[in-house]
């Protein structure tokens, strides 16, 4: 998993809980690299889960809630640092639809070895998008948070329902209906 | 000893921490930038290589096509040359023959003179045609050298005789001086040697008006056997230094103030050069403007067996002499003159000939029990000789077959392959001299049952008079009278003269005239 996720997770934690808490939690988790992550490195996803779990234990906030919050955080991080991905995207649907075809293509250029999740989209109606997220990693909540943040970014409100995709493991369908 | 570092020493300032963070961020950005550049460079590289492979593949296809085209063109060219050599030389021979016939009956001196001009012009044309054909063959890579025993003295003498006989050099003295060092018999291509020497002599005649023409031959030791050097000297107009440079180039000619006629193609010396270089020799000239020229060539040759050995093949042939007697030969030939000639030849060999006027008739007449030999002309109406041979073999299957020999006026190499396909290994070139035909038939009978190609001993450059009594006396009086009613005695003699069978390029008078028979 890309280092930038870890770096930003720790940034978010620092922001939420303070530096000392982050130091303490990292000490507790006892990571192989002692929590020295760089955005250009690659790290095991299990480390991410362990860190999230540790923060959850420390704060009493559920791991799911933390993941979702982190989704929001990452969306902000992306829009601050990778503005080029957002150029020409007029609404949340067009951004979500561009993840696989544009954004991930570009990521692969920089990091050919990156293992990226897949985002399939299908416009069921003008204001209804089916987004199928598939990844072997247990980060559905993180994805959910990103979808919410994306809607927020465009000042859109939507009803989001999600279900495991039928007949496929490691895939989740998001049914996103925009509210008028 | 205090192992625990002071806490104050252990801490870094916030400013320093932020600086380090910023530096790391920058480093990461730098790395990402480099990664992107690397990616783009890689992409360009793989684009190039994909392009390169595409270009190479495309070029390869183009080259393969070009090669196939060139090969096809080469084949077409060879075939064209073979056809042309037959198609041009045959009517030309016919024209010259007709002129010959006309001049025999013509008593009016004025008309005789006109006919003489026509004959001279015709022979000039024939020389040009032969030059061009030779040159095309060289260009097409189908010019073939053959090695045989050559008596260079006899060869030069025969070229001299023929040159002296021609109109243009009638009053010129041609002197021959052959050094004792020159081996009696050497190994080489007699036809080509004759062509070169006669070309040099013709040039000498054409580019000088008076004075003798000297032919000299000497020999020096050489690792191959001997280095033959032949010189032809004239005392004519000579060649300037600048002219010598281009002399041996294709189609080059020097201005000849002596004669406006019979200028030729400018290929003669180029052909000589190619012939000599093809045999490992070289050609050159020493000349002084206004004084004359000496053309020379040098050719490394192997020394042939001593002259005594010449008697061996003839003895062997004597041993074979009886082999032809009473043998039944089927002659398939459509040309009336050739029919008469071959029939009279066969009779003088005491053979029993039967005639088939074309391939179809030959196929009908043939029966393995009824004939000991078959002589098959290649080009015949209705069914050609190769097709007839193929059908005969099909019809009679495994039955033991008499030898079938092909006769052709085509360039032999052109027919060889097709002939081999129908099982003919001996191909005789028309017009065929008597002795040569006899030897071939003898060998074919002697070798009957095996597929060995008859190794025909061809004594080179026998002087024309040698055969006279021989040949004509072997014809029945009736045949002789009949033949003489068609052609002159001189021409009959020329027909019987022992010339090499493979000399489509022969430039002398006799071979041109022989074409009337093909």
mmCIF file of N, CA and C in Angstrom, chain A residues 98-179:
data_model
loop_
_atom_site.group_PDB
_atom_site.id
_atom_site.type_symbol
_atom_site.label_atom_id
_atom_site.label_comp_id
_atom_site.label_asym_id
_atom_site.label_seq_id
_atom_site.Cartn_x
_atom_site.Cartn_y
_atom_site.Cartn_z
ATOM 1 N N UNK A 98 -13.994 9.110 -13.036
ATOM 2 C CA UNK A 98 -12.657 9.309 -13.613
ATOM 3 C C UNK A 98 -11.567 8.566 -12.837
ATOM 4 N N UNK A 99 -11.946 7.961 -11.699
ATOM 5 C CA UNK A 99 -10.897 7.352 -10.846
ATOM 6 C C UNK A 99 -10.127 6.285 -11.608
ATOM 7 N N UNK A 100 -10.867 5.298 -12.146
ATOM 8 C CA UNK A 100 -10.188 4.187 -12.813
ATOM 9 C C UNK A 100 -9.541 4.611 -14.128
ATOM 10 N N UNK A 101 -10.324 5.340 -14.923
ATOM 11 C CA UNK A 101 -9.872 5.645 -16.289
ATOM 12 C C UNK A 101 -8.796 6.705 -16.363
ATOM 13 N N UNK A 102 -8.747 7.642 -15.382
ATOM 14 C CA UNK A 102 -7.775 8.733 -15.491
ATOM 15 C C UNK A 102 -6.786 8.758 -14.340
ATOM 16 N N UNK A 103 -7.374 8.836 -13.116
ATOM 17 C CA UNK A 103 -6.503 9.055 -11.960
ATOM 18 C C UNK A 103 -5.574 7.870 -11.722
ATOM 19 N N UNK A 104 -6.156 6.684 -11.737
ATOM 20 C CA UNK A 104 -5.312 5.507 -11.479
ATOM 21 C C UNK A 104 -4.309 5.259 -12.597
ATOM 22 N N UNK A 105 -4.688 5.634 -13.808
ATOM 23 C CA UNK A 105 -3.743 5.499 -14.926
ATOM 24 C C UNK A 105 -2.502 6.344 -14.646
ATOM 25 N N UNK A 106 -2.750 7.544 -14.138
ATOM 26 C CA UNK A 106 -1.642 8.431 -13.831
ATOM 27 C C UNK A 106 -0.815 7.925 -12.653
ATOM 28 N N UNK A 107 -1.510 7.400 -11.655
ATOM 29 C CA UNK A 107 -0.802 6.858 -10.487
ATOM 30 C C UNK A 107 0.119 5.725 -10.914
ATOM 31 N N UNK A 108 -0.397 4.905 -11.837
ATOM 32 C CA UNK A 108 0.402 3.770 -12.309
ATOM 33 C C UNK A 108 1.683 4.221 -13.023
ATOM 34 N N UNK A 109 1.599 5.411 -13.643
ATOM 35 C CA UNK A 109 2.794 5.928 -14.302
ATOM 36 C C UNK A 109 3.894 6.174 -13.290
ATOM 37 N N UNK A 110 3.498 6.774 -12.147
ATOM 38 C CA UNK A 110 4.484 7.084 -11.117
ATOM 39 C C UNK A 110 4.892 5.853 -10.340
ATOM 40 N N UNK A 111 3.893 4.999 -10.076
ATOM 41 C CA UNK A 111 4.155 3.838 -9.246
ATOM 42 C C UNK A 111 3.653 2.589 -9.957
ATOM 43 N N UNK A 112 4.454 2.076 -10.870
ATOM 44 C CA UNK A 112 3.990 0.940 -11.668
ATOM 45 C C UNK A 112 3.626 -0.255 -10.793
ATOM 46 N N UNK A 113 4.220 -0.331 -9.583
ATOM 47 C CA UNK A 113 3.961 -1.496 -8.746
ATOM 48 C C UNK A 113 2.803 -1.277 -7.769
ATOM 49 N N UNK A 114 2.144 -0.100 -7.870
ATOM 50 C CA UNK A 114 1.037 0.175 -6.936
ATOM 51 C C UNK A 114 -0.111 -0.809 -7.164
ATOM 52 N N UNK A 115 -0.646 -1.332 -6.048
ATOM 53 C CA UNK A 115 -1.802 -2.227 -6.183
ATOM 54 C C UNK A 115 -3.029 -1.396 -5.877
ATOM 55 N N UNK A 116 -3.767 -1.053 -6.918
ATOM 56 C CA UNK A 116 -4.862 -0.101 -6.743
ATOM 57 C C UNK A 116 -6.201 -0.810 -6.727
ATOM 58 N N UNK A 117 -7.129 -0.286 -5.937
ATOM 59 C CA UNK A 117 -8.484 -0.831 -5.973
ATOM 60 C C UNK A 117 -9.157 -0.455 -7.292
ATOM 61 N N UNK A 118 -10.260 -1.178 -7.563
ATOM 62 C CA UNK A 118 -10.956 -0.910 -8.827
ATOM 63 C C UNK A 118 -12.286 -0.225 -8.522
ATOM 64 N N UNK A 119 -12.573 0.843 -9.275
ATOM 65 C CA UNK A 119 -13.841 1.548 -9.109
ATOM 66 C C UNK A 119 -14.637 1.485 -10.403
ATOM 67 N N UNK A 120 -15.635 0.594 -10.463
ATOM 68 C CA UNK A 120 -16.484 0.547 -11.652
ATOM 69 C C UNK A 120 -17.693 1.425 -11.407
ATOM 70 N N UNK A 121 -18.078 2.155 -12.435
ATOM 71 C CA UNK A 121 -19.240 3.030 -12.259
ATOM 72 C C UNK A 121 -20.283 2.746 -13.324
ATOM 73 N N UNK A 122 -21.515 3.007 -12.944
ATOM 74 C CA UNK A 122 -22.595 2.850 -13.913
ATOM 75 C C UNK A 122 -23.678 3.856 -13.566
ATOM 76 N N UNK A 123 -24.029 4.710 -14.528
ATOM 77 C CA UNK A 123 -25.106 5.696 -14.282
ATOM 78 C C UNK A 123 -26.442 4.997 -14.448
ATOM 79 N N UNK A 124 -27.110 4.818 -13.346
ATOM 80 C CA UNK A 124 -28.398 4.142 -13.424
ATOM 81 C C UNK A 124 -29.487 5.124 -13.820
ATOM 82 N N UNK A 125 -29.261 6.380 -13.489
ATOM 83 C CA UNK A 125 -30.202 7.435 -13.878
ATOM 84 C C UNK A 125 -29.427 8.732 -13.855
ATOM 85 N N UNK A 126 -30.081 9.807 -14.169
ATOM 86 C CA UNK A 126 -29.432 11.107 -14.153
ATOM 87 C C UNK A 126 -28.732 11.369 -12.835
ATOM 88 N N UNK A 127 -29.452 11.027 -11.780
ATOM 89 C CA UNK A 127 -28.926 11.352 -10.450
ATOM 90 C C UNK A 127 -28.619 10.115 -9.639
ATOM 91 N N UNK A 128 -28.389 9.037 -10.320
ATOM 92 C CA UNK A 128 -28.111 7.794 -9.603
ATOM 93 C C UNK A 128 -26.903 7.102 -10.213
ATOM 94 N N UNK A 129 -25.936 6.833 -9.345
ATOM 95 C CA UNK A 129 -24.704 6.193 -9.818
ATOM 96 C C UNK A 129 -24.460 4.925 -9.012
ATOM 97 N N UNK A 130 -24.134 3.886 -9.751
ATOM 98 C CA UNK A 130 -23.719 2.673 -9.040
ATOM 99 C C UNK A 130 -22.197 2.610 -9.112
ATOM 100 N N UNK A 131 -21.580 2.575 -7.923
ATOM 101 C CA UNK A 131 -20.119 2.505 -7.853
ATOM 102 C C UNK A 131 -19.759 1.181 -7.213
ATOM 103 N N UNK A 132 -18.997 0.376 -7.958
ATOM 104 C CA UNK A 132 -18.598 -0.918 -7.385
ATOM 105 C C UNK A 132 -17.120 -0.842 -7.039
ATOM 106 N N UNK A 133 -16.876 -0.971 -5.750
ATOM 107 C CA UNK A 133 -15.501 -0.881 -5.251
ATOM 108 C C UNK A 133 -14.998 -2.283 -5.003
ATOM 109 N N UNK A 134 -13.912 -2.650 -5.658
ATOM 110 C CA UNK A 134 -13.375 -3.979 -5.340
ATOM 111 C C UNK A 134 -11.899 -3.882 -5.003
ATOM 112 N N UNK A 135 -11.569 -4.497 -3.875
ATOM 113 C CA UNK A 135 -10.198 -4.483 -3.376
ATOM 114 C C UNK A 135 -10.062 -5.623 -2.384
ATOM 115 N N UNK A 136 -8.928 -6.258 -2.393
ATOM 116 C CA UNK A 136 -8.747 -7.333 -1.392
ATOM 117 C C UNK A 136 -8.583 -6.767 0.014
ATOM 118 N N UNK A 137 -8.472 -5.436 0.133
ATOM 119 C CA UNK A 137 -8.229 -4.844 1.448
ATOM 120 C C UNK A 137 -9.549 -4.492 2.135
ATOM 121 N N UNK A 138 -9.576 -4.622 3.429
ATOM 122 C CA UNK A 138 -10.829 -4.376 4.167
ATOM 123 C C UNK A 138 -11.022 -2.888 4.417
ATOM 124 N N UNK A 139 -11.151 -2.085 3.367
ATOM 125 C CA UNK A 139 -11.200 -0.631 3.544
ATOM 126 C C UNK A 139 -12.474 -0.028 2.961
ATOM 127 N N UNK A 140 -13.573 -0.780 3.094
ATOM 128 C CA UNK A 140 -14.840 -0.305 2.538
ATOM 129 C C UNK A 140 -15.237 1.027 3.183
ATOM 130 N N UNK A 141 -15.051 1.135 4.502
ATOM 131 C CA UNK A 141 -15.448 2.362 5.195
ATOM 132 C C UNK A 141 -14.630 3.558 4.711
ATOM 133 N N UNK A 142 -13.346 3.300 4.494
ATOM 134 C CA UNK A 142 -12.464 4.340 3.979
ATOM 135 C C UNK A 142 -12.991 4.850 2.642
ATOM 136 N N UNK A 143 -13.411 3.895 1.812
ATOM 137 C CA UNK A 143 -13.960 4.237 0.507
ATOM 138 C C UNK A 143 -15.249 5.052 0.671
ATOM 139 N N UNK A 144 -16.074 4.588 1.590
ATOM 140 C CA UNK A 144 -17.334 5.273 1.867
ATOM 141 C C UNK A 144 -17.074 6.737 2.248
ATOM 142 N N UNK A 145 -16.077 6.924 3.108
ATOM 143 C CA UNK A 145 -15.719 8.280 3.532
ATOM 144 C C UNK A 145 -15.294 9.141 2.354
ATOM 145 N N UNK A 146 -14.548 8.548 1.449
ATOM 146 C CA UNK A 146 -14.085 9.307 0.281
ATOM 147 C C UNK A 146 -15.259 9.730 -0.600
ATOM 148 N N UNK A 147 -16.240 8.792 -0.752
ATOM 149 C CA UNK A 147 -17.427 9.120 -1.557
ATOM 150 C C UNK A 147 -18.174 10.291 -0.918
ATOM 151 N N UNK A 148 -18.336 10.214 0.385
ATOM 152 C CA UNK A 148 -19.021 11.306 1.101
ATOM 153 C C UNK A 148 -18.273 12.618 0.918
ATOM 154 N N UNK A 149 -16.927 12.546 1.059
ATOM 155 C CA UNK A 149 -16.132 13.761 0.938
ATOM 156 C C UNK A 149 -16.225 14.344 -0.459
ATOM 157 N N UNK A 150 -16.311 13.440 -1.409
ATOM 158 C CA UNK A 150 -16.418 13.869 -2.804
ATOM 159 C C UNK A 150 -17.725 14.659 -3.006
ATOM 160 N N UNK A 151 -18.815 14.106 -2.456
ATOM 161 C CA UNK A 151 -20.109 14.798 -2.546
ATOM 162 C C UNK A 151 -20.008 16.161 -1.865
ATOM 163 N N UNK A 152 -19.368 16.165 -0.684
ATOM 164 C CA UNK A 152 -19.221 17.416 0.060
ATOM 165 C C UNK A 152 -18.474 18.456 -0.772
ATOM 166 N N UNK A 153 -17.466 17.973 -1.421
ATOM 167 C CA UNK A 153 -16.612 18.889 -2.174
ATOM 168 C C UNK A 153 -17.416 19.640 -3.221
ATOM 169 N N UNK A 154 -18.403 18.966 -3.783
ATOM 170 C CA UNK A 154 -19.220 19.613 -4.817
ATOM 171 C C UNK A 154 -20.556 20.127 -4.245
ATOM 172 N N UNK A 155 -20.623 20.169 -2.938
ATOM 173 C CA UNK A 155 -21.840 20.656 -2.275
ATOM 174 C C UNK A 155 -23.075 19.882 -2.711
ATOM 175 N N UNK A 156 -22.898 18.593 -2.792
ATOM 176 C CA UNK A 156 -24.043 17.766 -3.186
ATOM 177 C C UNK A 156 -24.463 16.906 -2.013
ATOM 178 N N UNK A 157 -25.786 16.670 -1.957
ATOM 179 C CA UNK A 157 -26.277 15.743 -0.940
ATOM 180 C C UNK A 157 -26.782 14.493 -1.633
ATOM 181 N N UNK A 158 -26.508 13.382 -0.993
ATOM 182 C CA UNK A 158 -26.957 12.146 -1.613
ATOM 183 C C UNK A 158 -27.270 11.112 -0.567
ATOM 184 N N UNK A 159 -28.071 10.172 -1.009
ATOM 185 C CA UNK A 159 -28.339 9.028 -0.147
ATOM 186 C C UNK A 159 -27.445 7.901 -0.626
ATOM 187 N N UNK A 160 -26.639 7.371 0.285
ATOM 188 C CA UNK A 160 -25.695 6.321 -0.113
ATOM 189 C C UNK A 160 -26.077 5.019 0.558
ATOM 190 N N UNK A 161 -26.326 4.023 -0.265
ATOM 191 C CA UNK A 161 -26.556 2.685 0.284
ATOM 192 C C UNK A 161 -25.470 1.779 -0.233
ATOM 193 N N UNK A 162 -25.076 0.856 0.618
ATOM 194 C CA UNK A 162 -24.037 -0.050 0.104
ATOM 195 C C UNK A 162 -24.312 -1.481 0.507
ATOM 196 N N UNK A 163 -23.957 -2.361 -0.386
ATOM 197 C CA UNK A 163 -24.172 -3.785 -0.184
ATOM 198 C C UNK A 163 -23.007 -4.552 -0.814
ATOM 199 N N UNK A 164 -22.688 -5.694 -0.205
ATOM 200 C CA UNK A 164 -21.687 -6.531 -0.872
ATOM 201 C C UNK A 164 -22.180 -6.900 -2.284
ATOM 202 N N UNK A 165 -21.341 -6.819 -3.256
ATOM 203 C CA UNK A 165 -21.752 -7.144 -4.627
ATOM 204 C C UNK A 165 -22.097 -8.613 -4.699
ATOM 205 N N UNK A 166 -23.217 -8.899 -5.370
ATOM 206 C CA UNK A 166 -23.644 -10.300 -5.414
ATOM 207 C C UNK A 166 -22.712 -11.108 -6.311
ATOM 208 N N UNK A 167 -22.345 -12.246 -5.803
ATOM 209 C CA UNK A 167 -21.541 -13.168 -6.610
ATOM 210 C C UNK A 167 -20.071 -12.796 -6.722
ATOM 211 N N UNK A 168 -19.644 -11.748 -6.022
ATOM 212 C CA UNK A 168 -18.217 -11.376 -6.101
ATOM 213 C C UNK A 168 -17.689 -11.156 -4.693
ATOM 214 N N UNK A 169 -16.551 -11.730 -4.420
ATOM 215 C CA UNK A 169 -15.965 -11.472 -3.109
ATOM 216 C C UNK A 169 -15.121 -10.219 -3.199
ATOM 217 N N UNK A 170 -14.897 -9.568 -2.065
ATOM 218 C CA UNK A 170 -14.074 -8.362 -2.005
ATOM 219 C C UNK A 170 -14.615 -7.220 -2.858
ATOM 220 N N UNK A 171 -15.911 -7.210 -3.098
ATOM 221 C CA UNK A 171 -16.479 -6.110 -3.871
ATOM 222 C C UNK A 171 -17.730 -5.585 -3.178
ATOM 223 N N UNK A 172 -17.855 -4.269 -3.216
ATOM 224 C CA UNK A 172 -19.003 -3.640 -2.565
ATOM 225 C C UNK A 172 -19.648 -2.669 -3.535
ATOM 226 N N UNK A 173 -20.992 -2.695 -3.581
ATOM 227 C CA UNK A 173 -21.692 -1.775 -4.466
ATOM 228 C C UNK A 173 -22.220 -0.597 -3.654
ATOM 229 N N UNK A 174 -21.909 0.604 -4.147
ATOM 230 C CA UNK A 174 -22.469 1.815 -3.556
ATOM 231 C C UNK A 174 -23.562 2.313 -4.479
ATOM 232 N N UNK A 175 -24.732 2.488 -3.922
ATOM 233 C CA UNK A 175 -25.831 3.062 -4.701
ATOM 234 C C UNK A 175 -25.995 4.511 -4.252
ATOM 235 N N UNK A 176 -25.586 5.415 -5.141
ATOM 236 C CA UNK A 176 -25.559 6.825 -4.754
ATOM 237 C C UNK A 176 -26.690 7.563 -5.466
ATOM 238 N N UNK A 177 -27.639 8.104 -4.717
ATOM 239 C CA UNK A 177 -28.750 8.870 -5.315
ATOM 240 C C UNK A 177 -28.666 10.310 -4.846
ATOM 241 N N UNK A 178 -28.525 11.198 -5.777
ATOM 242 C CA UNK A 178 -28.431 12.617 -5.436
ATOM 243 C C UNK A 178 -29.791 13.126 -5.016
ATOM 244 N N UNK A 179 -29.756 13.989 -3.984
ATOM 245 C CA UNK A 179 -31.001 14.644 -3.561
ATOM 246 C C UNK A 179 -31.082 15.974 -4.273
#
